[in-house]
Amino acid sequence: MNRRNFLRTSILGTALAMSPISFSAFGEPTRKTTRSGRLNLSFEPYELKLRHTFNLAKNQRTTTPGVQVQLEFDGVVGYGEASMPPYLGESVQSVTEFLSKLDLSQFDDPFRIEDIHAYMESVAPNNRAAKASVDIALHDLLGKMMGQPWYKIWGLNPETTPNTSYTISYQSDPAEMQKEIDECAPFRVVKVKMGVGHDKEIVEALRRYSDVPICVDANQGWSSKEHALEMCEWLAEKNCLFVEQPMPKEMIDETAWVRERSPLPLIADEFLQRLPDVTRAHGAYDGINIKLMKSTGMHEAYKMAVLARALGMKVMLGCMTETSCAVTAAAQLSPMVDWADLDGNLLIANDRFDGIKINDGKVIIPDRPGIGVELLS
Ligand code: MG
């Protein structure tokens, strides 16, 4: 039997219907499966420890809850991950509850990605990071079965990956601020978080040492259109490339007003989650920030990038604080985008995967099949 026929006749989800789901993705599984041709889903919570405190417009934190996922089919293992920053509304509990409900036994072909997504939607709405964890693991598994990385499957040129930005955030201690600035030195673009009350100080602190282009993420922190426009005009004089989510996501008319007057492009982040949101953003924003944890994974992220391009919009590819697993999965799409913000793995102290590399600021996609990662621990 050749590989294609083998795949057609293999039964994807029977393992989930016939055997209990393991809660330990990487340690001792609760039940080992010895039969071939069955898909095993296992998962475990994995708290991401941040190297620096995150100071965002609306909160502060030192960890991010996560869940690591593993999909095994006939000896081939795909890795996935859910990362749940609090503002997204998902938690370890909600993700593990969703994953526990999944029964993929009705599918007899692991390549039925569309059907598997439709099924996940039918199990429960929302749960985007949970769905992304399955989607990423499925892409890793399928890419490995085909022996190819996803950038190749999508027909993308890995030479055309963008530079990634590296995020610095405001630190009231000057020594800490200096440390942040020193760490961004190898990068060609620096992302500055704003909307926390020190917006101009952080740019001025950086500009004392570096002319590196910046992009600004206001994280919905500017509450009036006049202030947002004034900041865009000020930033345009500071070698800023674009402004992400200048105002609260609900303020779409005000954002459109700023966009008409702003010398800098405006990019939607919190405003936008999934494919239908791309057309909603068109007109009020110049571009979109795609993140796998919002889009339910790589499958819909690819469609979003295609649609945004068709609408003449800019495309940015972002991430949450994640291990190299989900960041490398996102990197597979990076040749399609204008700007990348794929530093999430660099911001954590307990990465457990080898994957994406940054060379002189540029995204390097590993030459491995699937999403391109290797489990280290
Ligand atoms: Mg953002």
PDB file of N, CA and C in Angstrom, residues 74 120 122 161 169 181 187 222 224 231 237 311 319 348 354:
ATOM      1  N   ASP A  74      -0.133   6.854  14.035  1.00  0.00           N
ATOM      2  CA  ASP A  74       0.701   5.792  13.467  1.00  0.00           C
ATOM      3  C   ASP A  74       2.190   6.068  13.660  1.00  0.00           C
ATOM      4  N   MET A 120     -14.943  21.142  15.032  1.00  0.00           N
ATOM      5  CA  MET A 120     -14.565  21.858  16.263  1.00  0.00           C
ATOM      6  C   MET A 120     -15.509  23.030  16.513  1.00  0.00           C
ATOM      7  N   SER A 122     -18.579  23.108  15.738  1.00  0.00           N
ATOM      8  CA  SER A 122     -19.864  22.567  16.182  1.00  0.00           C
ATOM      9  C   SER A 122     -19.825  22.119  17.642  1.00  0.00           C
ATOM     10  N   THR A 161      11.041  36.021   3.799  1.00  0.00           N
ATOM     11  CA  THR A 161      10.528  36.292   5.147  1.00  0.00           C
ATOM     12  C   THR A 161      10.898  37.718   5.556  1.00  0.00           C
ATOM     13  N   SER A 169       9.142  47.216  26.523  1.00  0.00           N
ATOM     14  CA  SER A 169       8.079  47.917  27.242  1.00  0.00           C
ATOM     15  C   SER A 169       8.694  48.878  28.240  1.00  0.00           C
ATOM     16  N   ILE A 181      16.544  48.162  26.103  1.00  0.00           N
ATOM     17  CA  ILE A 181      17.070  48.762  24.872  1.00  0.00           C
ATOM     18  C   ILE A 181      18.270  47.949  24.359  1.00  0.00           C
ATOM     19  N   PHE A 187      17.983  43.624  16.519  1.00  0.00           N
ATOM     20  CA  PHE A 187      16.777  43.600  15.682  1.00  0.00           C
ATOM     21  C   PHE A 187      16.699  44.832  14.789  1.00  0.00           C
ATOM     22  N   TRP A 222      -5.355  54.653  23.468  1.00  0.00           N
ATOM     23  CA  TRP A 222      -5.630  56.076  23.222  1.00  0.00           C
ATOM     24  C   TRP A 222      -7.143  56.255  23.092  1.00  0.00           C
ATOM     25  N   SER A 224      -9.101  59.109  22.755  1.00  0.00           N
ATOM     26  CA  SER A 224      -9.767  60.096  21.903  1.00  0.00           C
ATOM     27  C   SER A 224      -9.098  60.126  20.531  1.00  0.00           C
ATOM     28  N   MET A 231      -0.634  61.595  18.268  1.00  0.00           N
ATOM     29  CA  MET A 231       0.437  60.615  18.476  1.00  0.00           C
ATOM     30  C   MET A 231       0.949  60.071  17.135  1.00  0.00           C
ATOM     31  N   GLU A 237       7.378  61.380  12.765  1.00  0.00           N
ATOM     32  CA  GLU A 237       8.664  62.100  12.769  1.00  0.00           C
ATOM     33  C   GLU A 237       9.758  61.298  13.483  1.00  0.00           C
ATOM     34  N   LEU A 311      -7.998  42.441  -0.664  1.00  0.00           N
ATOM     35  CA  LEU A 311      -8.638  43.722  -0.362  1.00  0.00           C
ATOM     36  C   LEU A 311      -7.643  44.879  -0.385  1.00  0.00           C
ATOM     37  N   CYS A 319       2.088  37.190  17.409  1.00  0.00           N
ATOM     38  CA  CYS A 319       1.976  36.003  18.258  1.00  0.00           C
ATOM     39  C   CYS A 319       1.702  36.465  19.684  1.00  0.00           C
ATOM     40  N   ILE A 348      10.075  34.388  26.723  1.00  0.00           N
ATOM     41  CA  ILE A 348       9.854  33.441  27.818  1.00  0.00           C
ATOM     42  C   ILE A 348      11.168  32.761  28.221  1.00  0.00           C
ATOM     43  N   ASP A 354      12.961  23.693  19.835  1.00  0.00           N
ATOM     44  CA  ASP A 354      13.850  24.375  18.898  1.00  0.00           C
ATOM     45  C   ASP A 354      13.048  24.610  17.615  1.00  0.00           C
TER      46      ASP A 354
END
